[in-house]
Short mmCIF file of C-alpha atoms in Angstrom, two decimals:
data_model
loop_
_atom_site.label_atom_id
_atom_site.label_comp_id
_atom_site.label_asym_id
_atom_site.label_seq_id
_atom_site.Cartn_x
_atom_site.Cartn_y
_atom_site.Cartn_z
CA MET K 1 0.15 0.11 0.07
CA ARG K 2 2.38 2.55 0.88
CA ARG K 3 4.43 1.75 -2.55
CA ASP K 4 0.91 2.58 -4.43
CA ARG K 5 0.92 6.08 -2.15
CA GLY K 6 3.98 6.82 -3.55
CA ARG K 7 2.58 6.03 -7.21
CA ARG K 8 0.37 8.50 -6.99
CA GLN K 9 2.05 11.17 -5.23
CA ALA K 10 4.79 10.61 -7.78
CA ILE K 11 2.01 10.90 -10.90
CA HIS K 12 0.29 13.72 -8.96
CA SER K 13 2.80 16.23 -9.05
CA TYR K 14 3.28 15.11 -12.79
CA ILE K 15 0.30 16.74 -13.50
CA ARG K 16 0.12 19.75 -14.87
CA PRO K 17 -3.22 22.26 -15.19
CA GLY K 18 -5.14 21.78 -18.74
CA ASP K 19 -3.85 18.15 -19.29
CA VAL K 20 -5.95 15.33 -19.93
CA LEU K 21 -6.71 12.23 -18.11
CA LEU K 22 -7.97 8.72 -19.46
CA VAL K 23 -8.21 6.02 -16.86
CA ASP K 24 -9.43 2.63 -17.55
CA ASN K 25 -10.80 0.75 -15.35
CA GLY K 26 -8.65 -1.91 -13.29
CA THR K 27 -5.93 -0.84 -11.24
CA SER K 28 -5.59 2.95 -13.20
CA TYR K 29 -8.55 2.76 -10.67
CA ALA K 30 -6.41 3.63 -8.01
CA LEU K 31 -6.08 7.59 -9.66
CA PHE K 32 -9.65 8.47 -8.79
CA GLY K 33 -10.65 11.03 -6.68
CA LEU K 34 -6.58 12.99 -7.07
CA GLN K 35 -7.70 16.65 -7.02
CA LEU K 36 -6.48 18.21 -10.36
CA PRO K 37 -5.16 21.09 -11.15
CA PRO K 38 -7.27 23.62 -13.03
CA GLY K 39 -8.45 22.96 -16.62
CA CYS K 40 -7.57 19.61 -16.39
CA THR K 41 -10.31 17.28 -18.04
CA PHE K 42 -11.07 13.26 -16.07
CA VAL K 43 -12.03 11.19 -18.48
CA GLY K 44 -13.18 6.60 -17.14
CA SER K 45 -15.06 4.43 -18.41
CA VAL K 46 -16.76 3.61 -14.79
CA ASN K 47 -20.13 3.59 -15.97
CA TRP K 48 -19.75 0.97 -18.56
CA GLY K 49 -17.20 -1.66 -16.51
CA SER K 50 -15.83 -2.01 -19.58
CA ILE K 51 -12.08 -2.42 -20.26
CA GLY K 52 -10.15 -1.37 -23.10
CA TYR K 53 -12.07 1.62 -23.38
CA ALA K 54 -9.27 4.13 -22.61
CA VAL K 55 -7.10 3.87 -25.59
CA ALA K 56 -9.45 4.30 -28.01
CA ALA K 57 -10.71 7.04 -26.06
CA LEU K 58 -7.38 8.28 -26.22
CA LEU K 59 -7.74 8.89 -30.38
CA GLY K 60 -10.54 10.77 -29.04
CA THR K 61 -9.66 13.23 -27.14
CA LEU K 62 -6.07 13.95 -29.04
CA THR K 63 -8.43 14.46 -32.09
CA ALA K 64 -10.75 16.64 -29.83
CA ALA K 65 -8.69 18.69 -28.46
CA PRO K 66 -4.44 18.38 -29.65
CA GLU K 67 -3.05 21.25 -27.84
CA ARG K 68 -3.06 19.86 -24.53
CA ARG K 69 -1.18 17.39 -23.03
CA HIS K 70 -2.73 13.79 -22.63
CA LEU K 71 -2.36 10.99 -19.94
CA LEU K 72 -2.90 7.36 -20.38
CA PHE K 73 -3.79 4.95 -17.43
CA VAL K 74 -4.10 1.90 -18.69
CA GLY K 75 -3.20 -2.32 -16.94
CA ASP K 76 -2.05 -4.59 -19.12
CA GLY K 77 -5.55 -6.10 -20.01
CA SER K 78 -7.34 -3.54 -21.17
CA PHE K 79 -4.28 -2.48 -23.01
CA GLN K 80 -3.87 -5.24 -24.80
CA LEU K 81 -7.91 -5.03 -25.70
CA THR K 82 -7.28 -1.97 -28.20
CA VAL K 83 -3.26 -1.36 -28.50
CA GLN K 84 -3.67 -0.87 -32.51
CA GLU K 85 -5.10 2.65 -32.13
CA LEU K 86 -1.25 3.40 -31.15
CA SER K 87 -0.62 3.19 -34.70
CA THR K 88 -3.51 5.59 -35.59
CA ILE K 89 -2.27 7.81 -33.42
CA LEU K 90 1.24 7.51 -34.24
CA ARG K 91 0.32 8.57 -38.04
CA ARG K 92 -1.07 11.59 -36.71
CA ASP K 93 1.99 12.66 -34.96
CA HIS K 94 0.17 12.44 -31.41
CA LYS K 95 1.94 12.62 -28.77
CA PRO K 96 0.13 11.43 -25.35
CA VAL K 97 2.59 10.23 -22.39
CA ILE K 98 1.05 7.26 -21.13
CA PHE K 99 1.52 4.81 -18.17
CA LEU K 100 1.28 1.16 -19.23
CA ILE K 101 0.27 -0.72 -14.97
CA ASN K 102 1.48 -4.00 -15.18
CA ASN K 103 0.84 -6.18 -12.53
CA GLY K 104 0.30 -9.22 -14.64
CA GLY K 105 -3.12 -8.86 -13.52
CA TYR K 106 -4.73 -10.58 -16.73
CA THR K 107 -3.31 -13.94 -17.30
CA MET K 108 -4.41 -17.14 -19.02
CA ARG K 109 -4.62 -19.94 -16.44
CA PRO K 110 -1.51 -21.46 -15.89
CA ASP K 111 -2.44 -24.65 -18.02
CA THR K 112 -4.08 -22.65 -20.77
CA THR K 113 -1.13 -20.58 -21.53
CA ALA K 114 -0.51 -20.52 -24.96
CA ARG K 115 3.22 -21.53 -26.19
CA SER K 116 5.34 -19.47 -27.13
CA PHE K 117 8.52 -18.66 -29.83
CA VAL K 118 10.63 -16.73 -31.58
CA ALA K 119 11.24 -17.82 -34.97
CA GLU K 120 14.35 -15.61 -36.46
CA THR K 121 16.04 -18.56 -38.52
CA PRO K 122 14.18 -21.75 -40.77
CA ALA K 123 15.90 -24.14 -37.50
CA ASP K 124 13.38 -21.86 -35.18
CA LEU K 125 10.73 -22.16 -37.00
CA HIS K 126 10.49 -26.04 -37.52
CA ASN K 127 10.93 -26.36 -33.51
CA ALA K 128 8.35 -24.08 -33.23
CA LEU K 129 5.82 -26.38 -35.61
CA ALA K 130 7.00 -29.25 -34.14
CA ALA K 131 5.50 -28.02 -31.05
CA PRO K 132 2.25 -30.41 -29.50
CA ASN K 133 -1.21 -28.49 -30.89
CA ASP K 134 -3.09 -28.73 -27.11
CA ARG K 135 -3.17 -25.17 -26.79
CA LEU K 136 -2.64 -21.93 -27.94
CA ILE K 137 0.19 -21.83 -29.96
CA PHE K 138 1.89 -17.79 -31.20
CA VAL K 139 4.75 -18.10 -33.23
CA GLU K 140 6.38 -14.12 -34.21
CA SER K 141 8.60 -14.90 -37.31
CA ILE K 142 11.29 -12.53 -37.97
CA MET K 143 11.70 -11.80 -41.34
CA ASP K 144 14.41 -8.97 -42.51
CA ARG K 145 11.96 -5.75 -43.08
CA PHE K 146 11.70 -6.07 -47.02
CA ASP K 147 11.49 -9.41 -47.15
CA SER K 148 8.45 -10.64 -49.08
CA PRO K 149 6.75 -12.57 -51.09
CA ALA K 150 7.51 -12.87 -55.34
CA ALA K 151 3.57 -12.35 -55.68
CA VAL K 152 3.44 -9.42 -53.01
CA THR K 153 6.37 -7.46 -54.81
CA SER K 154 4.51 -8.43 -57.78
CA SER K 155 1.39 -7.06 -56.93
CA SER K 156 2.84 -4.05 -55.16
CA ASN K 157 4.26 -2.75 -58.68
CA ARG K 158 0.92 -3.36 -60.66
CA GLY K 159 -0.93 -1.53 -58.51
CA ALA K 160 1.44 1.36 -59.00
CA GLU K 161 1.76 1.10 -62.10
CA LEU K 162 -1.92 1.28 -62.01
CA ASP K 163 -2.30 4.60 -59.43
CA TYR K 164 0.64 6.60 -61.10
CA GLY K 165 1.32 5.34 -64.50
CA PRO K 166 4.07 6.07 -66.20
CA ARG K 167 4.90 9.58 -63.28
CA GLY K 168 4.31 7.32 -60.60
CA PRO K 169 7.53 7.28 -57.94
CA GLN K 170 8.13 3.42 -59.82
CA HIS K 171 9.49 4.82 -62.76
CA GLN K 172 11.58 7.59 -61.30
CA GLU K 173 15.61 6.42 -61.18
CA GLY K 174 16.71 3.76 -59.86
CA ALA K 175 13.43 3.47 -57.56
CA GLN K 176 10.76 0.81 -57.60
CA LEU K 177 8.55 0.03 -55.38
CA ARG K 178 10.07 -3.61 -54.34
CA PRO K 179 12.31 -5.65 -55.88
CA ALA K 180 10.78 -7.50 -59.48
#
């Protein structure tokens, strides 16, 4: 309990007037009841009781008030549900502050835990594929950034030709969108 109080105090001193705070359900509830500086906005989903709300809500508040600083407090379980919204947040060049509260609490029971593999080589992949399929198997296949199947390469270049024609980027000096 003392560690939680120390964290609350640290967060409280970090909050500035005019900040937008987004708090998801679960462990983030520790922030309810903070005395906020003037002009702060507090967004929470207590009425719905559903996890995963705050990351998408962050995208909404950033879009509505991009000039303000936005602080997201989200648990590890909630974050898993809507983490893909970060791609839009980054694409729009927003700069929120995200506090991921990872207490390891959103976990599957040990007897249903997924088998997890990182396959950087063909041998790693063969090892992963040899695992018994008695539970979920998650294989992260590490590839070169520009590695892609020939069909994707060919399709990309044909698509660029269709979209842009002879003036497109695929016809610039020495440039091809993907090697054929």
